[in-house]
Structure formats: C-alpha cells, structure tokens
Short mmCIF file of C-alpha atoms in Angstrom, two decimals:
data_model
loop_
_atom_site.label_atom_id
_atom_site.label_comp_id
_atom_site.label_asym_id
_atom_site.label_seq_id
_atom_site.Cartn_x
_atom_site.Cartn_y
_atom_site.Cartn_z
CA MET I 1 -6.51 1.15 -25.63
CA PRO I 2 -8.20 1.32 -22.62
CA VAL I 3 -11.74 2.53 -22.82
CA ALA I 4 -13.79 2.97 -19.40
CA LEU I 5 -16.81 0.86 -19.95
CA ARG I 6 -18.95 2.68 -17.58
CA ASP I 7 -18.55 5.93 -16.03
CA ASP I 8 -20.29 5.07 -12.78
CA PHE I 9 -18.53 2.72 -10.05
CA ILE I 10 -19.53 -0.93 -9.28
CA ARG I 11 -18.58 -3.73 -7.19
CA LEU I 12 -16.37 -6.39 -7.53
CA ASP I 13 -19.14 -9.12 -8.18
CA GLU I 14 -20.80 -7.01 -10.66
CA TYR I 15 -17.51 -6.72 -12.62
CA GLU I 16 -17.34 -10.67 -12.27
CA ARG I 17 -20.90 -10.94 -14.17
CA LEU I 18 -19.94 -8.35 -16.63
CA CYS I 19 -17.02 -10.70 -17.69
CA GLU I 20 -18.98 -13.38 -17.98
CA ALA I 21 -20.69 -11.58 -20.92
CA VAL I 22 -18.23 -10.58 -22.97
CA GLU I 23 -16.99 -11.42 -26.24
CA GLU I 24 -14.37 -13.88 -27.15
CA GLY I 25 -10.94 -12.03 -27.22
CA GLU I 26 -12.44 -8.95 -24.96
CA ARG I 27 -11.08 -8.27 -21.69
CA LEU I 28 -12.34 -6.32 -19.03
CA GLU I 29 -10.00 -4.87 -16.43
CA TYR I 30 -11.12 -3.40 -12.89
CA ILE I 31 -9.49 -0.82 -10.96
CA ASP I 32 -10.99 1.25 -8.22
CA GLY I 33 -14.44 0.33 -8.58
CA GLN I 34 -14.20 1.15 -12.58
CA VAL I 35 -14.06 -0.98 -15.46
CA ILE I 36 -11.78 -0.82 -18.36
CA ARG I 37 -12.48 -2.29 -21.46
CA MET I 38 -8.78 -3.79 -23.12
CA MET I 39 -9.35 -2.61 -26.86
CA VAL I 40 -7.76 -5.33 -29.15
CA GLY I 41 -6.14 -4.38 -32.32
CA GLY I 42 -3.96 -1.57 -32.88
CA SER I 43 -0.25 -1.49 -33.82
CA THR I 44 1.63 -4.55 -34.87
CA ALA I 45 4.67 -4.30 -32.74
CA HIS I 46 2.58 -4.63 -29.39
CA PRO I 47 1.36 -8.39 -30.03
CA ALA I 48 5.02 -9.05 -31.75
CA LEU I 49 6.54 -7.71 -28.87
CA THR I 50 4.27 -9.48 -26.29
CA GLN I 51 4.45 -12.88 -27.91
CA ARG I 52 8.43 -12.77 -28.20
CA LEU I 53 8.75 -11.76 -24.67
CA ASP I 54 6.76 -14.61 -23.45
CA ASN I 55 8.20 -17.06 -25.82
CA LEU I 56 12.08 -15.84 -24.63
CA ILE I 57 11.22 -16.28 -20.86
CA GLY I 58 9.13 -19.58 -21.09
CA ASP I 59 12.03 -21.11 -23.39
CA ARG I 60 14.22 -20.46 -20.40
CA PHE I 61 12.41 -22.35 -17.65
CA ALA I 62 13.23 -25.79 -17.05
CA PRO I 63 10.74 -28.33 -17.48
CA GLY I 64 8.57 -28.74 -14.38
CA GLY I 65 10.07 -25.81 -12.54
CA PRO I 66 8.27 -23.67 -10.26
CA CYS I 67 7.85 -20.74 -12.54
CA ALA I 68 5.20 -20.18 -15.34
CA SER I 69 4.70 -17.17 -17.95
CA PHE I 70 1.43 -15.97 -19.17
CA ARG I 71 0.42 -13.61 -21.84
CA GLU I 72 -2.53 -11.17 -21.86
CA THR I 73 -5.00 -13.65 -21.55
CA MET I 74 -4.22 -14.44 -18.05
CA ARG I 75 -5.88 -12.18 -15.39
CA LEU I 76 -3.80 -11.09 -12.32
CA GLN I 77 -5.82 -10.62 -9.05
CA ALA I 78 -3.99 -7.52 -7.38
CA GLY I 79 -5.89 -7.20 -4.06
CA THR I 80 -9.45 -5.71 -5.03
CA ALA I 81 -8.26 -4.81 -8.53
CA ARG I 82 -8.29 -6.92 -12.02
CA PHE I 83 -5.58 -6.87 -14.70
CA TYR I 84 -4.07 -8.52 -18.02
CA PRO I 85 -0.85 -7.77 -17.83
CA ASP I 86 1.05 -8.11 -21.24
CA VAL I 87 3.40 -10.67 -19.43
CA SER I 88 3.31 -11.83 -16.13
CA VAL I 89 5.45 -14.66 -14.60
CA ALA I 90 3.90 -16.82 -11.25
CA CYS I 91 6.09 -18.82 -9.07
CA GLY I 92 5.43 -21.60 -6.54
CA ASP I 93 1.56 -22.17 -5.31
CA THR I 94 0.63 -18.99 -7.56
CA VAL I 95 1.21 -21.02 -10.72
CA GLU I 96 -1.94 -22.83 -11.05
CA PRO I 97 -4.58 -20.70 -12.47
CA ASP I 98 -7.98 -20.73 -10.68
CA PRO I 99 -10.52 -22.89 -12.43
CA GLU I 100 -13.62 -20.66 -12.00
CA THR I 101 -11.96 -17.26 -12.41
CA LYS I 102 -9.14 -18.20 -14.84
CA SER I 103 -6.72 -16.20 -13.10
CA VAL I 104 -3.63 -15.97 -10.89
CA ASN I 105 -3.34 -14.02 -7.50
CA SER I 106 0.05 -12.99 -7.62
CA ALA I 107 3.28 -12.59 -9.81
CA THR I 108 6.85 -12.22 -9.54
CA VAL I 109 7.51 -10.58 -12.64
CA ILE I 110 5.14 -7.97 -14.48
CA LEU I 111 6.03 -6.81 -18.16
CA GLU I 112 3.66 -4.51 -19.52
CA VAL I 113 4.65 -3.27 -23.42
CA LEU I 114 3.87 0.57 -23.62
CA SER I 115 1.21 2.15 -25.92
CA PRO I 116 0.37 5.67 -26.14
CA SER I 117 -3.04 5.16 -25.01
CA ALA I 118 -2.30 2.82 -21.87
CA GLU I 119 1.10 4.36 -20.76
CA ARG I 120 -0.15 6.84 -18.48
CA CYS I 121 -2.24 3.88 -16.59
CA ASP I 122 0.30 1.59 -16.71
CA ARG I 123 2.74 3.83 -14.80
CA GLY I 124 0.04 5.23 -12.67
CA ARG I 125 -2.99 3.20 -11.39
CA LYS I 126 -1.84 0.13 -12.31
CA TRP I 127 1.69 0.39 -10.88
CA LEU I 128 0.45 1.61 -7.53
CA LYS I 129 -1.73 -1.76 -7.25
CA TYR I 130 0.98 -3.94 -8.77
CA LYS I 131 3.50 -2.84 -6.16
CA ALA I 132 1.45 -3.68 -3.21
CA LEU I 133 1.83 -7.48 -4.41
CA PRO I 134 3.94 -9.40 -1.74
CA ASP I 135 5.61 -11.43 -4.47
CA LEU I 136 6.39 -8.92 -7.17
CA ARG I 137 10.18 -8.63 -7.44
CA HIS I 138 10.37 -7.17 -10.94
CA PHE I 139 8.19 -4.67 -12.73
CA VAL I 140 9.34 -4.02 -16.76
CA LEU I 141 8.28 -1.20 -18.95
CA VAL I 142 9.09 -2.22 -22.60
CA ALA I 143 8.49 0.92 -25.02
CA GLN I 144 7.42 -0.25 -28.73
CA ASP I 145 8.62 2.58 -30.39
CA GLN I 146 12.42 2.97 -29.67
CA ARG I 147 14.72 0.63 -27.83
CA ARG I 148 13.79 1.50 -24.34
CA VAL I 149 13.40 -0.85 -21.32
CA GLU I 150 12.70 0.35 -18.13
CA VAL I 151 13.15 -2.24 -14.93
CA PHE I 152 11.90 -1.69 -10.96
CA HIS I 153 13.85 -4.24 -9.07
CA ARG I 154 12.21 -4.83 -5.51
CA GLN I 155 15.06 -4.08 -3.15
CA GLY I 156 13.69 -4.80 0.70
CA SER I 157 11.15 -2.12 1.27
CA GLY I 158 11.89 -0.12 -1.48
CA TRP I 159 12.57 -0.20 -5.60
CA HIS I 160 15.62 0.29 -7.72
CA TYR I 161 14.98 1.63 -10.70
CA GLN I 162 17.41 0.47 -14.00
CA LEU I 163 17.55 1.42 -17.58
CA PRO I 164 19.77 -0.95 -19.62
CA GLN I 165 21.52 0.93 -22.48
CA GLY I 166 23.96 -0.03 -25.14
CA PRO I 167 24.25 -2.44 -27.93
CA ASP I 168 24.64 -5.23 -25.59
CA ALA I 169 22.33 -4.39 -22.64
CA ILE I 170 20.78 -6.96 -21.07
CA LEU I 171 17.57 -7.10 -19.55
CA ARG I 172 17.89 -9.38 -15.98
CA LEU I 173 15.06 -10.84 -13.88
CA ASP I 174 17.08 -12.36 -11.05
CA ALA I 175 14.27 -13.48 -9.20
CA ILE I 176 13.28 -15.92 -11.94
CA GLY I 177 16.96 -16.52 -13.12
CA VAL I 178 16.23 -15.31 -16.56
CA GLU I 179 18.64 -13.22 -18.54
CA MET I 180 17.61 -11.50 -22.35
CA ARG I 181 19.52 -9.04 -24.35
CA LEU I 182 17.41 -6.50 -25.93
CA ASP I 183 18.40 -7.55 -29.16
CA GLU I 184 16.69 -10.74 -28.46
CA PHE I 185 13.34 -9.31 -28.06
CA TYR I 186 13.53 -6.12 -30.19
CA SER I 187 14.35 -8.26 -33.12
CA ALA I 188 10.32 -8.88 -33.53
CA ILE I 189 10.03 -5.37 -34.65
CA PRO I 190 11.85 -4.56 -37.76
CA MET I 191 12.63 -1.01 -37.58
CA LEU I 192 14.25 -1.48 -33.98
CA ALA I 193 16.08 -4.58 -34.76
CA THR I 194 19.77 -3.89 -35.03
CA GLU I 195 22.34 -5.74 -37.49
CA ALA I 196 25.68 -7.11 -35.84
CA GLY I 197 28.21 -4.68 -35.11
CA ASP I 198 25.53 -1.42 -35.43
CA LEU I 199 24.72 0.26 -31.92
CA ALA I 200 21.62 0.51 -30.65
CA ALA I 201 19.77 3.72 -30.24
CA GLN I 202 20.96 5.35 -27.02
CA VAL I 203 18.17 6.24 -24.84
CA MET I 204 17.11 10.10 -24.47
CA PHE I 205 15.54 11.37 -21.38
CA ALA I 206 12.30 13.21 -21.35
CA PRO I 207 9.98 15.00 -19.49
CA ALA I 208 7.33 12.68 -19.87
CA GLN I 209 9.89 9.76 -18.34
CA VAL I 210 10.59 12.29 -15.12
CA SER I 211 6.67 12.70 -14.46
CA GLY I 212 6.02 8.74 -15.21
CA ILE I 213 8.74 7.77 -12.98
CA ALA I 214 7.69 10.15 -10.15
CA GLY I 215 4.40 8.97 -10.30
CA MET I 216 5.70 5.48 -9.67
CA LYS I 217 7.31 6.89 -6.52
CA SER I 218 4.35 8.48 -5.52
CA PHE I 219 5.62 12.04 -5.95
CA PRO I 220 2.84 14.72 -5.12
CA SER I 221 1.94 16.43 -8.32
CA SER I 222 0.24 19.64 -9.81
CA PRO I 223 -0.02 21.47 -12.89
CA ASP I 224 2.24 24.12 -11.97
CA ILE I 225 4.75 21.24 -11.02
CA ASP I 226 4.37 19.79 -14.49
CA ALA I 227 5.02 22.72 -16.60
CA LEU I 228 8.20 22.98 -14.73
CA VAL I 229 9.30 19.39 -15.62
CA ALA I 230 8.05 20.20 -19.15
CA GLU I 231 10.92 22.94 -19.33
CA MET I 232 13.84 20.22 -18.66
CA ASP I 233 15.75 18.98 -21.15
CA ALA I 234 17.49 15.51 -21.53
CA ASP I 235 20.58 16.02 -19.39
CA GLU I 236 18.27 17.49 -16.82
CA CYS I 237 15.57 14.65 -17.02
CA GLU I 238 18.56 12.23 -16.79
CA SER I 239 19.65 13.82 -13.23
CA ALA I 240 15.98 14.33 -12.04
CA ILE I 241 15.15 10.60 -12.62
CA ALA I 242 18.58 9.42 -10.58
CA SER I 243 17.50 11.79 -7.71
CA ILE I 244 13.96 10.54 -7.75
CA VAL I 245 14.83 6.72 -7.83
CA GLY I 246 17.25 7.55 -4.72
CA LEU I 247 14.94 8.69 -2.36
CA VAL I 248 13.21 6.54 0.25
CA GLY I 249 9.71 6.43 1.76
CA THR I 250 6.75 8.47 0.57
CA PRO I 251 8.01 11.84 -1.08
CA SER I 252 6.40 15.31 -0.02
CA MET I 253 6.01 17.91 -2.49
CA GLU I 254 9.07 19.91 -1.00
CA GLU I 255 11.19 16.83 -2.25
CA TRP I 256 10.89 18.28 -5.68
CA LYS I 257 13.56 20.68 -4.74
CA SER I 258 15.90 17.98 -4.94
CA VAL I 259 14.61 16.98 -8.47
CA LEU I 260 14.28 19.89 -10.58
CA PRO I 261 17.55 21.68 -11.92
CA GLU I 262 18.84 24.81 -10.16
CA ARG I 263 17.65 27.28 -12.93
CA LEU I 264 14.18 26.24 -11.77
CA GLN I 265 14.48 26.80 -8.25
CA ASP I 266 13.01 30.32 -7.90
CA ARG I 267 10.10 29.06 -9.79
CA LEU I 268 9.64 26.27 -7.94
CA ASP I 269 9.83 28.30 -4.48
CA ALA I 270 7.06 30.34 -5.85
CA VAL I 271 4.64 27.30 -6.80
CA LEU I 272 5.42 25.80 -3.11
CA GLY I 273 4.60 29.24 -1.52
CA ALA I 274 1.47 29.63 -3.41
CA ASN I 275 0.35 26.61 -2.11
CA GLY I 276 1.27 26.71 1.18
CA TYR I 277 4.55 24.85 1.08
CA ASP I 278 6.73 27.76 3.13
#
C-alpha cells in the first residue's frame, strides 16, 4: 500500500539520500516532489502474480537477447519521477541497470498488479509519467481479485485500449515478442484458476473503470461528472469505454457528451452550463 512519507515537497537529491537510509526491503517512490513509501506485505495474491508474470516473460526471452525483465526491486527513472513497477521489461541500451542508482532509465513494457490502495495512483499519476517514456509500447494493468487484464498499446502518437476476454484470452506484447494465456499467470491464484473446459469469468464493466480509463486519457473531471458516471450500468460503461479510447488528442470537458448515455445528457448539459461550458 502506498503511503506518503512526508507531506512537504522535496528535491530529487533529498529523495536519493532518503533511499540510501531505508531498511532492506523497503522501497520509496518519488513523484511530483513527493516521496511515497511502498508498503510490503498485504495480500498473497499480489506477489504471486508478480512473480508468475516475471517468470513467464523471462522464460520466453532467448538467452543473450536484447531484452530483460525486472520485478519490483528494480527502480525505473521516468523523467524526474522514480518508480518500482511490479514487472517491467527493458530492451537494448536500457537493459544494463545503472550500478550507482540500481535503476534503469526506460522501459518497453510495464505491468502493474492492481490493489485497492494503489489502483488510483497506478491509473492516474503513474500512468501520466509512464506514457511519457519514449520507449514504452505496452502498459498492462492486472487485477488480483478477478480475471481482468487491461492493456494499453502504443500506436503512433496515441494509445489503443484492449480488454482480453474469454476462456482462451491471450495477453499479447508484440514489442517484445511475448504472448501469454491469462490461464498461465492466473493459475498462481487458486480462486481465479480455471480447470480444462471451464469458462473464464466474464469481465463486468463498472463506473470505476470508466473513471480510471478517462483519467488515463486525460479527460477533465469534476465531482458532478463523477456522480453521473457512478449511475451508469455495465452496458453503458462498456459503451463509454469504447468511446473514450477512440478519441484522439487531449479531450475537453464537452467531450463527455460523446461518452455518457443519452439518459444522462440533460443533467450533463446542466453541469456543463453551470461550469461555463455553454
């Protein structure tokens, strides 16, 4: 669970000094001048999924190849931010970690195993920093409480959203030549594993996913908009997500009109009018 270490904002060099003093196993992240302590422990599902994903990816790399995978003990430099992704893959010149900082300065693939305490940050502040990495091609969010994997693939200057579903769903990471069936890594979680012939649980879309993906696409938000999103049912959420990921460029507040269902349009117009968006 991420916890703010200090309320004040500090410089990057001060953060580095804090890192030198931490206890073994403790990890400090740095974003927008704030130091975040990443708490260890918690659910057994999170480390099981992280280890399984890292092993599966690493096993598919040819010996001596251009890519290497890392678990959460390897730090990633994302501009001025510093993170410990659950699993990351670096290729080419970025593979060799800096011996002084024990970090890599880029990534081709980043996978985050979601938890209730960290999901908002993973979808929000972290994603904004991650997508600025020039080498990043795939950003993957893996749920630990249900069989749900969300994938963002970089296409040109934008990102394509994918939600692999079905009993034979496959996570494809074309930039590193890796494919994995969801069954392969969810077998690490007994309650989410499926036996031969069983259908995998179907994904149900929820307002939280709409808000999270809207945040990833840099949609403007407000408490009034959040309240409208919270009223949407699963089918409306699925349609909204399809609309959001299809938009190109930085969205405006008015583009919520193309996202929310017709039954909420009158109330949306009232919200936009009250905030000066007539």
